[in-house]
mmCIF file of C-alpha atoms in Angstrom:
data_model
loop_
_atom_site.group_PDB
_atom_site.id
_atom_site.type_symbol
_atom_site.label_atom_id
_atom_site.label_comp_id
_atom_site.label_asym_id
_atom_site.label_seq_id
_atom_site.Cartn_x
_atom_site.Cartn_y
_atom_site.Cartn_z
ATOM 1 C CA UNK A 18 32.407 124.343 -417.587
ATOM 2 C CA UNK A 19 35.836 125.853 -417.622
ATOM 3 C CA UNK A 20 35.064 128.837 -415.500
ATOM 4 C CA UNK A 21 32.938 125.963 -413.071
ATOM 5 C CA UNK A 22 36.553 124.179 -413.068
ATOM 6 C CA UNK A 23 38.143 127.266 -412.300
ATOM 7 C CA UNK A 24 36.596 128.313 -409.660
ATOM 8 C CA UNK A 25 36.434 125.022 -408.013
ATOM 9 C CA UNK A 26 40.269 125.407 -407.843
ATOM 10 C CA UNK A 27 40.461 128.704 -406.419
ATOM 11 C CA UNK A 28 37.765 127.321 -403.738
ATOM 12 C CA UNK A 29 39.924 124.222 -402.948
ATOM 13 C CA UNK A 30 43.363 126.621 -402.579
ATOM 14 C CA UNK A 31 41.708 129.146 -400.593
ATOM 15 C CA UNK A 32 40.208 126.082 -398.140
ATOM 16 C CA UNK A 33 43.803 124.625 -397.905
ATOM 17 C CA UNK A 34 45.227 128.050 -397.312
ATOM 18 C CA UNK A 35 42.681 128.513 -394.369
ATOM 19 C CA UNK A 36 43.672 125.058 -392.757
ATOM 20 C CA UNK A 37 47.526 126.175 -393.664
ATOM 21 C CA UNK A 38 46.966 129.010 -390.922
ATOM 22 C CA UNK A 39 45.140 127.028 -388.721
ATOM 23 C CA UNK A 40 47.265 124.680 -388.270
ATOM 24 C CA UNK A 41 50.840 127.295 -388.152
ATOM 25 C CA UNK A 42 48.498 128.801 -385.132
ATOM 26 C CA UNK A 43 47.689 125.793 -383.599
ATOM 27 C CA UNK A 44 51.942 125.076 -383.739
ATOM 28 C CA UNK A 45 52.700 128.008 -382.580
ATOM 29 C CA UNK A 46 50.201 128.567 -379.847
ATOM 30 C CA UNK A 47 51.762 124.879 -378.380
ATOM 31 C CA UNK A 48 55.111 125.925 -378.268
ATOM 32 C CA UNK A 49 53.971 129.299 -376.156
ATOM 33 C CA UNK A 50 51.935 126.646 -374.062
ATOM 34 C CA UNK A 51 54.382 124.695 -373.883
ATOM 35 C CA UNK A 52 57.463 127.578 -372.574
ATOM 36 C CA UNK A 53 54.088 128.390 -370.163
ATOM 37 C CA UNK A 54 53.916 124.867 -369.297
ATOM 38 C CA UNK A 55 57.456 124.581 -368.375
ATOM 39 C CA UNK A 56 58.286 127.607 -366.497
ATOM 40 C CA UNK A 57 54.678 126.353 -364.258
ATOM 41 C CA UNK A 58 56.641 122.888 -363.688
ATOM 42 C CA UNK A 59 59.995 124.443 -362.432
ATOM 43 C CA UNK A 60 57.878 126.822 -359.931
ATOM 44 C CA UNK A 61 56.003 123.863 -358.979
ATOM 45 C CA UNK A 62 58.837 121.025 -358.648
ATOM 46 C CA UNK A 63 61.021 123.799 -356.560
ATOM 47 C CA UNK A 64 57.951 124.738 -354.100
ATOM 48 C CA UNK A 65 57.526 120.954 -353.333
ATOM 49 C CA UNK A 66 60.618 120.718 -352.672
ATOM 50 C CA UNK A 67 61.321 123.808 -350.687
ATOM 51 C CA UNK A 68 58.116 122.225 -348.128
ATOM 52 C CA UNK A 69 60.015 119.527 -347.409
ATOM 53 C CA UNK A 70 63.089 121.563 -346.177
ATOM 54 C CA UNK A 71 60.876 124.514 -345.029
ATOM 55 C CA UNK A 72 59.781 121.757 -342.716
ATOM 56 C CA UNK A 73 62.956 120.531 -341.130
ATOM 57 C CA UNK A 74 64.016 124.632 -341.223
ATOM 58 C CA UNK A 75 62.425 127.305 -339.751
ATOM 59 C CA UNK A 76 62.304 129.928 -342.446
ATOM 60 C CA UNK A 77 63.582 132.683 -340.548
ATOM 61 C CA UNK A 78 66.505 130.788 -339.904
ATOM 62 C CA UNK A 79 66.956 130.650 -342.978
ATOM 63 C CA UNK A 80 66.206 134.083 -344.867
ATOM 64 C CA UNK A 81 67.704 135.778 -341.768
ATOM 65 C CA UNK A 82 70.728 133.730 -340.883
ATOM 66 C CA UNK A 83 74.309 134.884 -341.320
ATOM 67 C CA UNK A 84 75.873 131.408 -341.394
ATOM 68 C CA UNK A 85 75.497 128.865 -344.202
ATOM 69 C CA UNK A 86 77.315 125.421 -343.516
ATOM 70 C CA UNK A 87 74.811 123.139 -344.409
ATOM 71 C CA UNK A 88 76.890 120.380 -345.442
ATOM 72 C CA UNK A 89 79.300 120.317 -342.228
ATOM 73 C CA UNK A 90 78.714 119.832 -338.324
ATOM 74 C CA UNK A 91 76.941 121.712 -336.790
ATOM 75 C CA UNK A 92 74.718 122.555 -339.617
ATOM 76 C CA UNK A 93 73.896 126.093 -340.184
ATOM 77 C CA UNK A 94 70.831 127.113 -342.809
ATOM 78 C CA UNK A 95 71.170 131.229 -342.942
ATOM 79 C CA UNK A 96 71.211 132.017 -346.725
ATOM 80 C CA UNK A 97 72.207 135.886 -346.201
ATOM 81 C CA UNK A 98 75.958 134.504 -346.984
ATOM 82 C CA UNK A 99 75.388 133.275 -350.408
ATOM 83 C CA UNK A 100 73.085 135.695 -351.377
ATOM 84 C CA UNK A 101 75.751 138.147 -349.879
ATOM 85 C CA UNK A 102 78.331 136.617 -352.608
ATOM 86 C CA UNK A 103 75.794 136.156 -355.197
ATOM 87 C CA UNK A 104 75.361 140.664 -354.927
ATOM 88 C CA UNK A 105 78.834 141.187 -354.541
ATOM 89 C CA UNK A 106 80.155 139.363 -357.487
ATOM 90 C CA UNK A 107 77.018 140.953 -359.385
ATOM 91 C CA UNK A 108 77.531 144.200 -358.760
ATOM 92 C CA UNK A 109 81.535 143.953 -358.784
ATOM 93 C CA UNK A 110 80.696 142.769 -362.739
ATOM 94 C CA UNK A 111 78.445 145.436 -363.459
ATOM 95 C CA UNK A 112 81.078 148.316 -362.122
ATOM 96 C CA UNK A 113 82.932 146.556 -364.908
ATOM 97 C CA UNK A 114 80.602 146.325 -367.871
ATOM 98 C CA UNK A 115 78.619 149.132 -367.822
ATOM 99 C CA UNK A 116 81.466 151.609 -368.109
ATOM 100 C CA UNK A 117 83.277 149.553 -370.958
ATOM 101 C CA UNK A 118 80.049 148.379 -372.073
ATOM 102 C CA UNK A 119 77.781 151.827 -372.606
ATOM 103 C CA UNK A 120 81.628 153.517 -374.301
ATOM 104 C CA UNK A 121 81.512 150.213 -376.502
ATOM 105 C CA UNK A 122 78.068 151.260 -377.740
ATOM 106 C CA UNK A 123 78.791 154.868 -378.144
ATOM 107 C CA UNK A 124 81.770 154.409 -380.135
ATOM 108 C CA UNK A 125 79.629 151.856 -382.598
ATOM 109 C CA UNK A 126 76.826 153.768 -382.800
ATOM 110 C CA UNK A 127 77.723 157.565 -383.146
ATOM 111 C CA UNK A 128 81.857 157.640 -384.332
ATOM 112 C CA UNK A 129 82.346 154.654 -385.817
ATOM 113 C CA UNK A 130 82.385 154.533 -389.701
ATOM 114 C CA UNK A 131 80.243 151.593 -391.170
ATOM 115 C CA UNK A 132 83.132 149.320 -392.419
ATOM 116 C CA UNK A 133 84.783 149.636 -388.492
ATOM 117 C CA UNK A 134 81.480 148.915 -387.036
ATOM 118 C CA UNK A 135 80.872 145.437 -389.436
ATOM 119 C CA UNK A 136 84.502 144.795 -387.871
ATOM 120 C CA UNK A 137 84.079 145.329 -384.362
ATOM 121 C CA UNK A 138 80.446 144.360 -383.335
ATOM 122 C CA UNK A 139 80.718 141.164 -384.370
ATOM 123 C CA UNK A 140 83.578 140.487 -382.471
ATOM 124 C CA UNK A 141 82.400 141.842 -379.272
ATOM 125 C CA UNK A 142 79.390 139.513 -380.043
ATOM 126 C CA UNK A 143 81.370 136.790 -379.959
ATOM 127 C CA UNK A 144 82.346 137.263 -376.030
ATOM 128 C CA UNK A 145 78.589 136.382 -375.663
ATOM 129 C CA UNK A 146 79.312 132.911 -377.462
ATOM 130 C CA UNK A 147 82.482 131.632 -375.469
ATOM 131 C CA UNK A 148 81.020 129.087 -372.699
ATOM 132 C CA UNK A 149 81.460 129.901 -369.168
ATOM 133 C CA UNK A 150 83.421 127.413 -367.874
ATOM 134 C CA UNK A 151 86.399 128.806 -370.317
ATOM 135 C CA UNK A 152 86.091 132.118 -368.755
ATOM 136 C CA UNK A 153 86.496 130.328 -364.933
ATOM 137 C CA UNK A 154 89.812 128.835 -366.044
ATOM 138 C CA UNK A 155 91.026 132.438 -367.769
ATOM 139 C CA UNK A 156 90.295 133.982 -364.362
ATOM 140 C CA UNK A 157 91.884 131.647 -362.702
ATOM 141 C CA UNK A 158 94.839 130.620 -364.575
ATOM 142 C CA UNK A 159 95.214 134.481 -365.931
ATOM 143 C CA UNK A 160 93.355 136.761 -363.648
ATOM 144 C CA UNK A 161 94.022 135.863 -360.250
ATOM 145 C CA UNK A 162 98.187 135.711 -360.724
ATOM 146 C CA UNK A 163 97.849 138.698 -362.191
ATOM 147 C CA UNK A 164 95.550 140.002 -359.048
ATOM 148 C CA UNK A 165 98.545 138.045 -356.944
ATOM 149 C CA UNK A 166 101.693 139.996 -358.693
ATOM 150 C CA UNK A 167 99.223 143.673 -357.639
ATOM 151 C CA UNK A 168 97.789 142.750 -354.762
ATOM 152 C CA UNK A 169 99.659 139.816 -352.873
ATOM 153 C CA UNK A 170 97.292 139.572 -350.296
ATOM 154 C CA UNK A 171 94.394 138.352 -353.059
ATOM 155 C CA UNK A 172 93.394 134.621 -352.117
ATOM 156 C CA UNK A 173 93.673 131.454 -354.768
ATOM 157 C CA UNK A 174 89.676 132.135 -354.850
ATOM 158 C CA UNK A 175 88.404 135.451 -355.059
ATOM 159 C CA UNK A 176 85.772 137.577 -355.294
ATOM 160 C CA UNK A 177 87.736 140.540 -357.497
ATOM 161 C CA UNK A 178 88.920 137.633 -360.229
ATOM 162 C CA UNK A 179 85.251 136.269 -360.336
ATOM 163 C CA UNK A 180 83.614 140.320 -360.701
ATOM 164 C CA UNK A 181 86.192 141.156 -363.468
ATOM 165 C CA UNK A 182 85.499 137.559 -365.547
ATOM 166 C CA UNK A 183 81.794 137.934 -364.897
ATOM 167 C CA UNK A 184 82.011 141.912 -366.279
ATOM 168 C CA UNK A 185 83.824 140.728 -369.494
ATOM 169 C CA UNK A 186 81.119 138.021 -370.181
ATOM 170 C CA UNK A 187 78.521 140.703 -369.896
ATOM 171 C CA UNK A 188 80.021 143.793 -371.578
ATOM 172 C CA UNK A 189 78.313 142.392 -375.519
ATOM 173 C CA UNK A 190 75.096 142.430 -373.280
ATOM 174 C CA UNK A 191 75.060 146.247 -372.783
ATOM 175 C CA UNK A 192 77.099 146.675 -375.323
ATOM 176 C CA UNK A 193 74.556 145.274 -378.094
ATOM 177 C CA UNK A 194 71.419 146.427 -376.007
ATOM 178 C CA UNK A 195 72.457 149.724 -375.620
ATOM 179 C CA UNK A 196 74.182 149.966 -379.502
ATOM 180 C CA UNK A 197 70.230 149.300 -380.252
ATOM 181 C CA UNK A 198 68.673 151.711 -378.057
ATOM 182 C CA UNK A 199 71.093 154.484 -379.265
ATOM 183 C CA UNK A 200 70.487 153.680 -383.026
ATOM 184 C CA UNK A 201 66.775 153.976 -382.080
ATOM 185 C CA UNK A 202 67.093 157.509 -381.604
ATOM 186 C CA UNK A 203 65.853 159.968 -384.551
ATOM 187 C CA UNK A 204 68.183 161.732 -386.329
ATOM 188 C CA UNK A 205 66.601 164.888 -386.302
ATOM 189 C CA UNK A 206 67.368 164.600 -382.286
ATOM 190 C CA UNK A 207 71.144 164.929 -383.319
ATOM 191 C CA UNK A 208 70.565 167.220 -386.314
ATOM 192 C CA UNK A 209 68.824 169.733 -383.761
ATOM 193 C CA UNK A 210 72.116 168.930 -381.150
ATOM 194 C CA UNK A 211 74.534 170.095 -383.681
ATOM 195 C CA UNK A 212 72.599 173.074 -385.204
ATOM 196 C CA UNK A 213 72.687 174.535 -381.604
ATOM 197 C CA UNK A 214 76.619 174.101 -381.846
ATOM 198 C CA UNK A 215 77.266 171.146 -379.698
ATOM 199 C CA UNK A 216 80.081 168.849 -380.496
ATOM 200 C CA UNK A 217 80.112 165.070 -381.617
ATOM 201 C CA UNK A 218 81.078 164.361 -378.104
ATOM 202 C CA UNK A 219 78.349 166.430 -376.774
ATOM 203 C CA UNK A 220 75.391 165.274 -378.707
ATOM 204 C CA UNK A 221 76.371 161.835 -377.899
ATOM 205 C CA UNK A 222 76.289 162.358 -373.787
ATOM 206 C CA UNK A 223 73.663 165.258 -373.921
ATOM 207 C CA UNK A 224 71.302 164.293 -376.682
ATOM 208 C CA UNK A 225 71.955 161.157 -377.638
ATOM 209 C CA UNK A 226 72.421 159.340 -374.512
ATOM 210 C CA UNK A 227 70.195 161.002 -372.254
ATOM 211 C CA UNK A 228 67.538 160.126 -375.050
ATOM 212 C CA UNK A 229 68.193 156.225 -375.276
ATOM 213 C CA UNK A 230 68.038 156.257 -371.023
ATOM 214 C CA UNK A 231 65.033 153.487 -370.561
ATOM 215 C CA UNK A 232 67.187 151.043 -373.011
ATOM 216 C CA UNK A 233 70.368 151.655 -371.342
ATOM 217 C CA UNK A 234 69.024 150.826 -368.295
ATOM 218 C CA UNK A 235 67.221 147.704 -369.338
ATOM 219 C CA UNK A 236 70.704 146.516 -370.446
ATOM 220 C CA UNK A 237 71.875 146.846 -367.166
ATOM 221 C CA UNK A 238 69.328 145.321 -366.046
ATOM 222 C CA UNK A 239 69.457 142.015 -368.131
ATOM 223 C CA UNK A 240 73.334 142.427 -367.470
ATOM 224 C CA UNK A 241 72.719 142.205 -363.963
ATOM 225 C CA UNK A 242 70.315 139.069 -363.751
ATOM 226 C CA UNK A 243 72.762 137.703 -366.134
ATOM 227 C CA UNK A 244 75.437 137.913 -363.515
ATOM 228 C CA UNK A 245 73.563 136.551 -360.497
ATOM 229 C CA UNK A 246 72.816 133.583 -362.491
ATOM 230 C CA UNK A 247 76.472 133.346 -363.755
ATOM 231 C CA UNK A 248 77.410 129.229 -362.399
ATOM 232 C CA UNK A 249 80.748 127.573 -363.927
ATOM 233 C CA UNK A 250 83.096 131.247 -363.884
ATOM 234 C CA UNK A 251 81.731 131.928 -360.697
ATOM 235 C CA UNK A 252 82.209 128.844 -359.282
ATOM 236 C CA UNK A 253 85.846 128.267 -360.400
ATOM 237 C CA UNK A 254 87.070 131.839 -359.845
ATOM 238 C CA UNK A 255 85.381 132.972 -356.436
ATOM 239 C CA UNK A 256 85.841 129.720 -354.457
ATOM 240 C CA UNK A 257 83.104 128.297 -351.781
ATOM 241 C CA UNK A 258 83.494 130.372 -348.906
ATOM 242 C CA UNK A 259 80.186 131.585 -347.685
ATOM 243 C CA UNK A 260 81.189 134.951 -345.969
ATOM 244 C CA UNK A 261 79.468 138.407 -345.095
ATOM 245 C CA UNK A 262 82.887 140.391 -346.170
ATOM 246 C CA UNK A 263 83.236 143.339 -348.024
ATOM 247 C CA UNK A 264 86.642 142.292 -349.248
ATOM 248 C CA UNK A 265 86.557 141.562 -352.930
ATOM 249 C CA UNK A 266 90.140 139.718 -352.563
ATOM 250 C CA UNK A 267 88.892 136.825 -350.329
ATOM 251 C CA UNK A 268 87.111 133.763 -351.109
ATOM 252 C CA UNK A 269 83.630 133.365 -351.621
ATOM 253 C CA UNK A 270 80.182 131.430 -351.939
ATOM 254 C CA UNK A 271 77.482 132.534 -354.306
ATOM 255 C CA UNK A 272 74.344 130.534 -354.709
ATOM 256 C CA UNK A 273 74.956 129.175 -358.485
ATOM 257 C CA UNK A 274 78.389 127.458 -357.064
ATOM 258 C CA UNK A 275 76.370 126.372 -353.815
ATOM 259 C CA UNK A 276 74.043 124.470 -355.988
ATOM 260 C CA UNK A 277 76.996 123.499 -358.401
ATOM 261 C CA UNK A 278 78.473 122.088 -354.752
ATOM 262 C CA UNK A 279 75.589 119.912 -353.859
ATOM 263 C CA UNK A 280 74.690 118.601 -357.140
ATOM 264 C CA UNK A 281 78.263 116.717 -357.719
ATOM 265 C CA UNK A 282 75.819 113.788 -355.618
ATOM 266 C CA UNK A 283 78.005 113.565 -352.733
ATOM 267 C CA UNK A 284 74.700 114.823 -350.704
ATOM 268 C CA UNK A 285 72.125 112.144 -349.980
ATOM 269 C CA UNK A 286 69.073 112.121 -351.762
ATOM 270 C CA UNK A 287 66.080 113.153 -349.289
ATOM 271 C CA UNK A 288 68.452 114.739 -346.610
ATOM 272 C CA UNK A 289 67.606 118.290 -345.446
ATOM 273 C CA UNK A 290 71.076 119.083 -347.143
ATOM 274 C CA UNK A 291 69.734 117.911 -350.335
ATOM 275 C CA UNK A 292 66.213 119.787 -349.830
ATOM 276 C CA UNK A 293 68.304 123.300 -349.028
ATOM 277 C CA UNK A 294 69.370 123.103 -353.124
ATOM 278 C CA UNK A 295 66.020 123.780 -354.041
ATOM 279 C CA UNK A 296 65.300 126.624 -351.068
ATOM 280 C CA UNK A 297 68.303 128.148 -352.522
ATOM 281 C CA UNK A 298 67.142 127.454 -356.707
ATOM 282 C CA UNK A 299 64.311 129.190 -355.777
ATOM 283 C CA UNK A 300 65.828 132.175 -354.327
ATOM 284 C CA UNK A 301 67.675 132.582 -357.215
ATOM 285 C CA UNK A 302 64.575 132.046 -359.521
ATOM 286 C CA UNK A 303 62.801 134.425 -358.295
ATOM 287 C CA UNK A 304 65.366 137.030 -358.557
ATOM 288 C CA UNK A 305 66.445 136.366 -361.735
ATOM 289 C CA UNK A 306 62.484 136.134 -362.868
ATOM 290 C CA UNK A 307 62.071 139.717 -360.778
ATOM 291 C CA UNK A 308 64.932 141.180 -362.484
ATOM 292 C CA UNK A 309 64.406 139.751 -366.395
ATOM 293 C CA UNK A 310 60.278 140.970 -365.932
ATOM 294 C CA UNK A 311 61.593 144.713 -364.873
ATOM 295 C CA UNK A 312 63.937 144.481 -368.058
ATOM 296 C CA UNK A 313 61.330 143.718 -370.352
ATOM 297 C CA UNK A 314 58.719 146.433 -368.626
ATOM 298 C CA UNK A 315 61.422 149.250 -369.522
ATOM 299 C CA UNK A 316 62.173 147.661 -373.253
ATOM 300 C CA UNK A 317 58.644 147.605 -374.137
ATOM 301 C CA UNK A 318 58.312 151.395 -372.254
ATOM 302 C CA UNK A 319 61.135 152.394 -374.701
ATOM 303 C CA UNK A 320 59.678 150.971 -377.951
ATOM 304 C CA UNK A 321 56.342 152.523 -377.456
ATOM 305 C CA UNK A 322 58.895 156.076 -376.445
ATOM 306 C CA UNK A 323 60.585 155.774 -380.181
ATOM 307 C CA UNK A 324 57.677 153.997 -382.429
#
């Protein structure tokens, strides 16, 4: 009767062990539904309303026009301008963050002693947790007089005081990604480096780095899409201008402070002007979607590299 009891017990635990698990799947296979679900209804809500501008617009107009003034007479729908800004400032950040970002990495991963590195990472890290909108006011209360006192021709607004703010806020980016990538790499890689002789400085750039390549370039990747989708620094720091210029010191418009511009509800609701938000969200979507797949193809090429 005792061993009957027994393993009536075990039965009943194992049973509510089973339904346990069932039910943590069940949880857990809603919220991936659900993140699914979501990321459907954004692509859905912005192609609805792209149709409705899309049919007031001609869409070569639009993806081939060099002048966006949609919001003043005579209205003009070419997107190349903001996209234009949207690059620049990107790619002005990443000149920025890569450089300072990929030394940052080095320095914690192959010469820094364990008691500096518990120091420093974490407050690199903590770049990544200041909110944006503090970083537009440092650029433009800090950066751009500074900017003004070297170059005197640099506008209120600028592009340079927007690229250097935007490369700050993604240096822990690369810095972290890349710190990961190079700690990744086995240390008989480095062993083998300095039994042929080489130097701390050159198993770091010859072995180490070349080595860790498909992370380091995934950072840059994520750093980049991070930057194109930058909104309140942006905004603040590089004006709303919409200009094809190569000039980093004059004002202009990138699509994140375009959107930022219309959505303050000074636009009325069902206008063409109103529609052109979500031609331009979508843009920026997609590129942001392009870029952030392409990041995670190259991380998951480098785990499978060094697993």
């Amino acid at each position: 009767m005792k061993n009957f009891s027994l393993v009536t017990s075990q039965d009943r635990s194992y049973q509510l062990a089973i339904w346990e698990q069932r039910a943590i799947r069940v949880v857990l296979t809603a919220c991936a539904l659900l993140s699914v679900a979501i990321t459907i209804g954004i692509i859905v809500m912005l192609m609805v309303h792209c149709r409705y501008f899309f049919l007031e617009v001609p869409w070569p107009q639009f993806f081939f026009g060099t002048k966006w003034a949609p919001l003043f007479e005579p209205r003009h729908f070419g997107v190349l301008p903001i996209i234009w800004g949207t690059l620049l400032v990107s790619l002005g950040a990443c000149a920025i963050s890569i450089p300072f970002g990929l030394g940052i990495a080095l320095f914690l991963s192959e010469f820094a002693k364990p008691r500096t590195r518990s120091i420093f990472k974490p407050i690199i890290e903590l770049l990544a947790g200041i909110p944006s909108v503090v970083f537009g006011y440092f650029a433009l209360i800090t950066i751009t007089p500074a900017l003004k006192i070297i170059l005197p021709q640099t506008e209120v607004f600028n592009a340079l005081s927007a690229s250097i703010v935007v490369g700050i806020m993604t240096i822990p980016m690369i810095s972290s990604l890349s710190d990961d990538a190079f700690r990744s790499i086995p240390r008989s890689l480095r062993e083998a480096g300095y039994a042929m002789g080489a130097t701390s400085f050159e198993v770091s750039f010859q072995v180490v780095l070349p080595a860790a390549i498909s992370g380091v370039i995934a950072s840059i990747i994520l750093a980049f899409s991070r930057a194109i989708g930058e909104t309140m620094a942006v905004t603040l720091a590089a004006g709303a201008s919409p200009k094809l210029t190569l000039n980093f010191l004059e004002s202009i418009q990138t699509m994140t402070s375009y959107i930022v511009q219309v959505s303050m509800g000074d636009t009325p609701h069902g206008s063409v002007e109103y529609y052109s938000l979500f031609a331009v969200a979508a843009i920026l979507f997609f590129i942001t979607l392009f870029f952030n797949i392409f990041a995670d193809f190259v991380l998951r090429k480098t785990r499978i590299s060094y697993i």
